[in-house]
CSV table of N, CA and C in Angstrom, one decimal:
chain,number,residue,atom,x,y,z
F,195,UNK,N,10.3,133.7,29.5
F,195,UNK,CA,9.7,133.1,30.7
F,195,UNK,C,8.6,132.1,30.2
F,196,UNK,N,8.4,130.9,30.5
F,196,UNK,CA,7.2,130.3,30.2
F,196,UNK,C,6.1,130.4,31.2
F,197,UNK,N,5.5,129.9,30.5
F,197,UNK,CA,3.6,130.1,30.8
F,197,UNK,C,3.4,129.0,31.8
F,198,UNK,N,3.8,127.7,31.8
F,198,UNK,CA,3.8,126.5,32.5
F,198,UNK,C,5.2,126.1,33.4
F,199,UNK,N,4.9,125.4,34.5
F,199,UNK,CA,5.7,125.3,34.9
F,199,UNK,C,6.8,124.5,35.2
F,200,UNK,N,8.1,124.8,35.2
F,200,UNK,CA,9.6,124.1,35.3
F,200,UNK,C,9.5,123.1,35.8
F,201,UNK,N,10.2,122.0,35.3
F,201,UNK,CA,10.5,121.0,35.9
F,201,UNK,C,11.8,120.3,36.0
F,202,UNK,N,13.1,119.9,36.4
F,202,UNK,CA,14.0,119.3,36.1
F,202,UNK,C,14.3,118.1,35.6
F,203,UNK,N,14.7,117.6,35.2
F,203,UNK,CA,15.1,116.6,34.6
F,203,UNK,C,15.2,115.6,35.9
F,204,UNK,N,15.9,115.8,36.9
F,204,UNK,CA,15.6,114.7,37.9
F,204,UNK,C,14.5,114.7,38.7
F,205,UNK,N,13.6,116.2,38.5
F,205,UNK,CA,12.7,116.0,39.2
F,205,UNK,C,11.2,114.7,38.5
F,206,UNK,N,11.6,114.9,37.1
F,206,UNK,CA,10.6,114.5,36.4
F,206,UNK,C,11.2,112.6,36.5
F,207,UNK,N,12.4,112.8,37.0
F,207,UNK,CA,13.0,111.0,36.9
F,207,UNK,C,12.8,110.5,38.5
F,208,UNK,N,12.6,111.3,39.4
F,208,UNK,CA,12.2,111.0,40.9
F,208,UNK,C,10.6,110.7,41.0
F,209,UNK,N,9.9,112.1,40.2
F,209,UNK,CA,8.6,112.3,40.8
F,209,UNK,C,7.7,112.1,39.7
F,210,UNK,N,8.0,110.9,39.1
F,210,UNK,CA,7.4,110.5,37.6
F,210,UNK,C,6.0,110.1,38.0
F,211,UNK,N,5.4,109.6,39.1
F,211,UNK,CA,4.2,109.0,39.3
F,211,UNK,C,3.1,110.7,39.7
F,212,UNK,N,3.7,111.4,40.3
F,212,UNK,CA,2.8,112.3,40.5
F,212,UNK,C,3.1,113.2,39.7
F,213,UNK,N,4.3,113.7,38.7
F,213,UNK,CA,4.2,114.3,37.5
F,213,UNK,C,3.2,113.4,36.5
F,214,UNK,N,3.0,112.7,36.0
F,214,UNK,CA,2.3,111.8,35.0
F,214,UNK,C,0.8,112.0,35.6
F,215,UNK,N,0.4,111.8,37.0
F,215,UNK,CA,-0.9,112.2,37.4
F,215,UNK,C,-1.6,113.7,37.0
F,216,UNK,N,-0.6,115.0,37.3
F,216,UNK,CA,-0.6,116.1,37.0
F,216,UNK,C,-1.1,115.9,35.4
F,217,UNK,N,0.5,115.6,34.5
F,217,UNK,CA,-0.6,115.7,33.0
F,217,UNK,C,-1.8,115.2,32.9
F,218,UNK,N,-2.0,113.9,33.5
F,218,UNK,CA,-3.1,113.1,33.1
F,218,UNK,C,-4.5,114.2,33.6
F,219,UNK,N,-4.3,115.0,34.3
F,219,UNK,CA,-5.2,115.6,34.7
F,219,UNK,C,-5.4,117.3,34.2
F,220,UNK,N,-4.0,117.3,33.3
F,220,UNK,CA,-4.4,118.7,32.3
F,220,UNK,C,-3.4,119.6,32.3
F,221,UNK,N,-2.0,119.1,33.3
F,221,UNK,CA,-1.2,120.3,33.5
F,221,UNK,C,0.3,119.6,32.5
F,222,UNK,N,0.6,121.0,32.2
F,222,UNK,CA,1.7,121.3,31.2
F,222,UNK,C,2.6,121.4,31.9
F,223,UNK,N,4.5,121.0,31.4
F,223,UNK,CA,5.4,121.3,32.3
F,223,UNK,C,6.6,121.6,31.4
F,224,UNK,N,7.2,122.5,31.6
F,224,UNK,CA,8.6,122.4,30.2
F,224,UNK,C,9.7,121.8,31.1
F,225,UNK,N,10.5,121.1,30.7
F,225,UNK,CA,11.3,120.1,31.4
F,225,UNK,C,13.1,120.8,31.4
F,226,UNK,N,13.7,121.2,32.5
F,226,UNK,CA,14.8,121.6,31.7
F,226,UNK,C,15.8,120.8,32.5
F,227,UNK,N,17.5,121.1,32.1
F,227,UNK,CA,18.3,120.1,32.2
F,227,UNK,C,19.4,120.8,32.5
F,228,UNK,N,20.3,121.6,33.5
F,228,UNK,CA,20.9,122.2,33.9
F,228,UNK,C,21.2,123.8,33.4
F,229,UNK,N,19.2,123.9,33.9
F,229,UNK,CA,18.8,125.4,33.6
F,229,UNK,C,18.6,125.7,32.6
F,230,UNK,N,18.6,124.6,31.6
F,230,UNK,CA,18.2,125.0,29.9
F,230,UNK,C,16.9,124.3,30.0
F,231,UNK,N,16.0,125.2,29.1
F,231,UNK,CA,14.8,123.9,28.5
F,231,UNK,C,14.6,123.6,27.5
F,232,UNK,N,14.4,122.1,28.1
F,232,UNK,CA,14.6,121.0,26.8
F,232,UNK,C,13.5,120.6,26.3
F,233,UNK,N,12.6,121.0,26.8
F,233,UNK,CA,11.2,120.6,26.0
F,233,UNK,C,10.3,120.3,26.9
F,234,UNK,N,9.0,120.1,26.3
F,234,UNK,CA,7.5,120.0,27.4
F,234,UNK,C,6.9,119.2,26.8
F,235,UNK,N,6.4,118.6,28.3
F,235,UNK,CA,5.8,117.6,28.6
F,235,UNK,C,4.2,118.3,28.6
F,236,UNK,N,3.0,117.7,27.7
F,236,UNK,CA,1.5,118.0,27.9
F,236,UNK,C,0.9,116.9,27.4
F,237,UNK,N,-0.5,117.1,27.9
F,237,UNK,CA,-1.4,115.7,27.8
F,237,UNK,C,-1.7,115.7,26.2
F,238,UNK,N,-2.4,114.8,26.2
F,238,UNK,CA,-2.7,114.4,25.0
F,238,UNK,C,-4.4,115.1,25.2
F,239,UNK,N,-4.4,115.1,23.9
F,239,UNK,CA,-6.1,115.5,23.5
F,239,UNK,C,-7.0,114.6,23.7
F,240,UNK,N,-7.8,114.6,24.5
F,240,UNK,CA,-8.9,113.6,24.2
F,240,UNK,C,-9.5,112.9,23.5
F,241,UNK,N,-9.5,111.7,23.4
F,241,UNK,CA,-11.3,111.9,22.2
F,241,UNK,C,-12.1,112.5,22.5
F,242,UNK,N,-13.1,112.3,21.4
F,242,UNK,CA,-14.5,112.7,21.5
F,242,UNK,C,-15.2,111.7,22.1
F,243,UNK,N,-16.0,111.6,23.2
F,243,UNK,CA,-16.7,110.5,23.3
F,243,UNK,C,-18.0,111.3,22.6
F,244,UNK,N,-18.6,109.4,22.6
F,244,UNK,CA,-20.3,109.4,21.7
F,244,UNK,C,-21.1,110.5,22.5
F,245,UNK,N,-21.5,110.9,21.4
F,245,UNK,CA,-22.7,111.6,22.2
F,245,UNK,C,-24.5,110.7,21.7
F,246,UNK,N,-25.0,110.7,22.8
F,246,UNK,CA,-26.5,109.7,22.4
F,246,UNK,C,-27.3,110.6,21.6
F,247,UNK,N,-28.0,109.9,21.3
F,247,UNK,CA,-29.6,110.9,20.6
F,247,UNK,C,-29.8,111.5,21.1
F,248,UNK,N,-30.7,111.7,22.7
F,248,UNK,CA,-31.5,112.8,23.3
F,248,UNK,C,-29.9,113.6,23.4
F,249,UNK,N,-28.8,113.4,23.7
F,249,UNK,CA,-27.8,114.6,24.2
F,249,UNK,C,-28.1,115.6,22.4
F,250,UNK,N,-27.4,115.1,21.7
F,250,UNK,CA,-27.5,115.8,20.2
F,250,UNK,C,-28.9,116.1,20.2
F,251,UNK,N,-30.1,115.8,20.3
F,251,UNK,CA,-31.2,116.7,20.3
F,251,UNK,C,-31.6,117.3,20.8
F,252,UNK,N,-30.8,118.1,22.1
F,252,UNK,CA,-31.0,119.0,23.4
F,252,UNK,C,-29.9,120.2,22.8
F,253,UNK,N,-28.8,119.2,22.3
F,253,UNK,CA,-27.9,120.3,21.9
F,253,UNK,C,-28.3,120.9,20.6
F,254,UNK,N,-28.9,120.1,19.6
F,254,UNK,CA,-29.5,121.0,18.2
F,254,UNK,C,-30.9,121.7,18.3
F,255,UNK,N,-31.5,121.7,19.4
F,255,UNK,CA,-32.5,122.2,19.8
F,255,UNK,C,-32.5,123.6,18.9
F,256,UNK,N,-31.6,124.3,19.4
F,256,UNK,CA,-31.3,126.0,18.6
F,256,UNK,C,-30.6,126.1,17.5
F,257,UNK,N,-30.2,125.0,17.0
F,257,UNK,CA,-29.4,125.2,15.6
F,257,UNK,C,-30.6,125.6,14.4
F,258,UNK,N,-30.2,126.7,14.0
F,258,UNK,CA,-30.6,127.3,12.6
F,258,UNK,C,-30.9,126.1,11.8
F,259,UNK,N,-32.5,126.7,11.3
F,259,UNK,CA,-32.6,125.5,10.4
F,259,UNK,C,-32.0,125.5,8.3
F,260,UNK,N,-32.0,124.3,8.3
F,260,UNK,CA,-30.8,124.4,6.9
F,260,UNK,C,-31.6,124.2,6.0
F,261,UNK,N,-31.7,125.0,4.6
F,261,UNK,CA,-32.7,125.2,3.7
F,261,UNK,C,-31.6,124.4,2.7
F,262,UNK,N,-32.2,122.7,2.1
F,262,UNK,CA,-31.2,122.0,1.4
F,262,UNK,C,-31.0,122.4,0.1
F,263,UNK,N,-32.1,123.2,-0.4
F,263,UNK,CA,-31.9,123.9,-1.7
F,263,UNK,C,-31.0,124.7,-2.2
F,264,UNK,N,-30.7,125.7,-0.9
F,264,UNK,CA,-30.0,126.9,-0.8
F,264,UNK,C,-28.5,126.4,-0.4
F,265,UNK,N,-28.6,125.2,0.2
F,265,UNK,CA,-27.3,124.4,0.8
F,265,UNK,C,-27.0,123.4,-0.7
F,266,UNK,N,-27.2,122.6,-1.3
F,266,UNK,CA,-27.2,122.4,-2.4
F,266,UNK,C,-26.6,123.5,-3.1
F,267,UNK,N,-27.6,124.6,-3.7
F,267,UNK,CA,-26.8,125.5,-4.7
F,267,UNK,C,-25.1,126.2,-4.2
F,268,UNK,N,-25.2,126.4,-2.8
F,268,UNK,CA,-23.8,127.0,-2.7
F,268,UNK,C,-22.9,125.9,-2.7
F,269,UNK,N,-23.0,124.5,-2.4
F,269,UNK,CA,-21.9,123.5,-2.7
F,269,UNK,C,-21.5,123.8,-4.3
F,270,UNK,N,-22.9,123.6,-5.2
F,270,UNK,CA,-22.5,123.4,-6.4
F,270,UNK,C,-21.9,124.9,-6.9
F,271,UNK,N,-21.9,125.7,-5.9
F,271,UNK,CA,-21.5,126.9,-6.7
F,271,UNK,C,-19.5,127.1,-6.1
F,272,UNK,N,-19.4,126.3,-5.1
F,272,UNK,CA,-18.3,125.9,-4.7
F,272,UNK,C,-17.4,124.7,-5.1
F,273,UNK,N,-18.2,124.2,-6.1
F,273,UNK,CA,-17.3,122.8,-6.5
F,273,UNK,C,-16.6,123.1,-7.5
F,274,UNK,N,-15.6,122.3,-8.1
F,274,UNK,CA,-14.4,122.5,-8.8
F,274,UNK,C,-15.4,121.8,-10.0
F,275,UNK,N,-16.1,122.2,-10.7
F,275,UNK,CA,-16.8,121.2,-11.5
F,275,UNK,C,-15.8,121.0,-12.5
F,276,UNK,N,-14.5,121.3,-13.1
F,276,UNK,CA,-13.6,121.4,-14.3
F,276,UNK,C,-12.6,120.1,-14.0
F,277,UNK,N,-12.4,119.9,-12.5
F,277,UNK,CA,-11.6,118.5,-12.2
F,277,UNK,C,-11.9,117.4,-12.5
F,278,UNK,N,-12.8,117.3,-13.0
F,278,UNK,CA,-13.4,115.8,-13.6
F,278,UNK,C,-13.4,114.5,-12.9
F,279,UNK,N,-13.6,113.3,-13.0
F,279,UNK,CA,-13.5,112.3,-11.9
F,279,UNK,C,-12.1,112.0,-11.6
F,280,UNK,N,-11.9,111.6,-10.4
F,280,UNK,CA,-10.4,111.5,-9.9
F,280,UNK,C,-10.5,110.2,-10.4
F,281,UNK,N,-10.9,109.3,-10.4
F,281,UNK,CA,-11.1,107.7,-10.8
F,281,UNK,C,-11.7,107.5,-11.8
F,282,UNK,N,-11.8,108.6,-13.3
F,282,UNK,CA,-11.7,108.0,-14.1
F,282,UNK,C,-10.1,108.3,-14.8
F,283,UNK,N,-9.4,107.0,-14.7
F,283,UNK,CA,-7.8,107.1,-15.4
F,283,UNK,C,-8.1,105.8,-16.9
């Protein structure tokens, strides 16, 4: 049984303006075609919009602060240092 709901194939070829509104607004539908389903219809992901300065400084307000020394040594302790430069050929 699916999670979202049925749609027919002619319902989706009749009621294309207010199906299309529905996604556009977040809803999922699996499409079927004389009681088989043939696949689903879902929105697309968003972007990200920008976020401004004061928004990102209200939101890092609480972020842990990052000690670059100790962030430094675990990179270098995580790097492949044996791979050598990709661009030197």
């Amino acid at each position: 049984m699916s999670a979202q709901p049925e749609i027919t194939q002619r319902d989706l070829r009749n009621k294309s303006k207010e199906i299309m509104d529905a996604v556009e607004h977040g809803q999922s539908f699996t499409v079927t075609r004389d009681g088989h389903q043939i696949g689903e219809l879902i929105p697309l992901r968003r972007r990200r919009r920008f976020v401004n300065r004061d928004d990102f400084v209200a939101m890092s307000r609480n972020a842990p602060v990052v000690d670059l020394e100790t962030f430094r040594r675990d990179q270098d302790a995580a790097a492949d240092h044996e791979a050598g430069d990709p661009y030197d050929r």
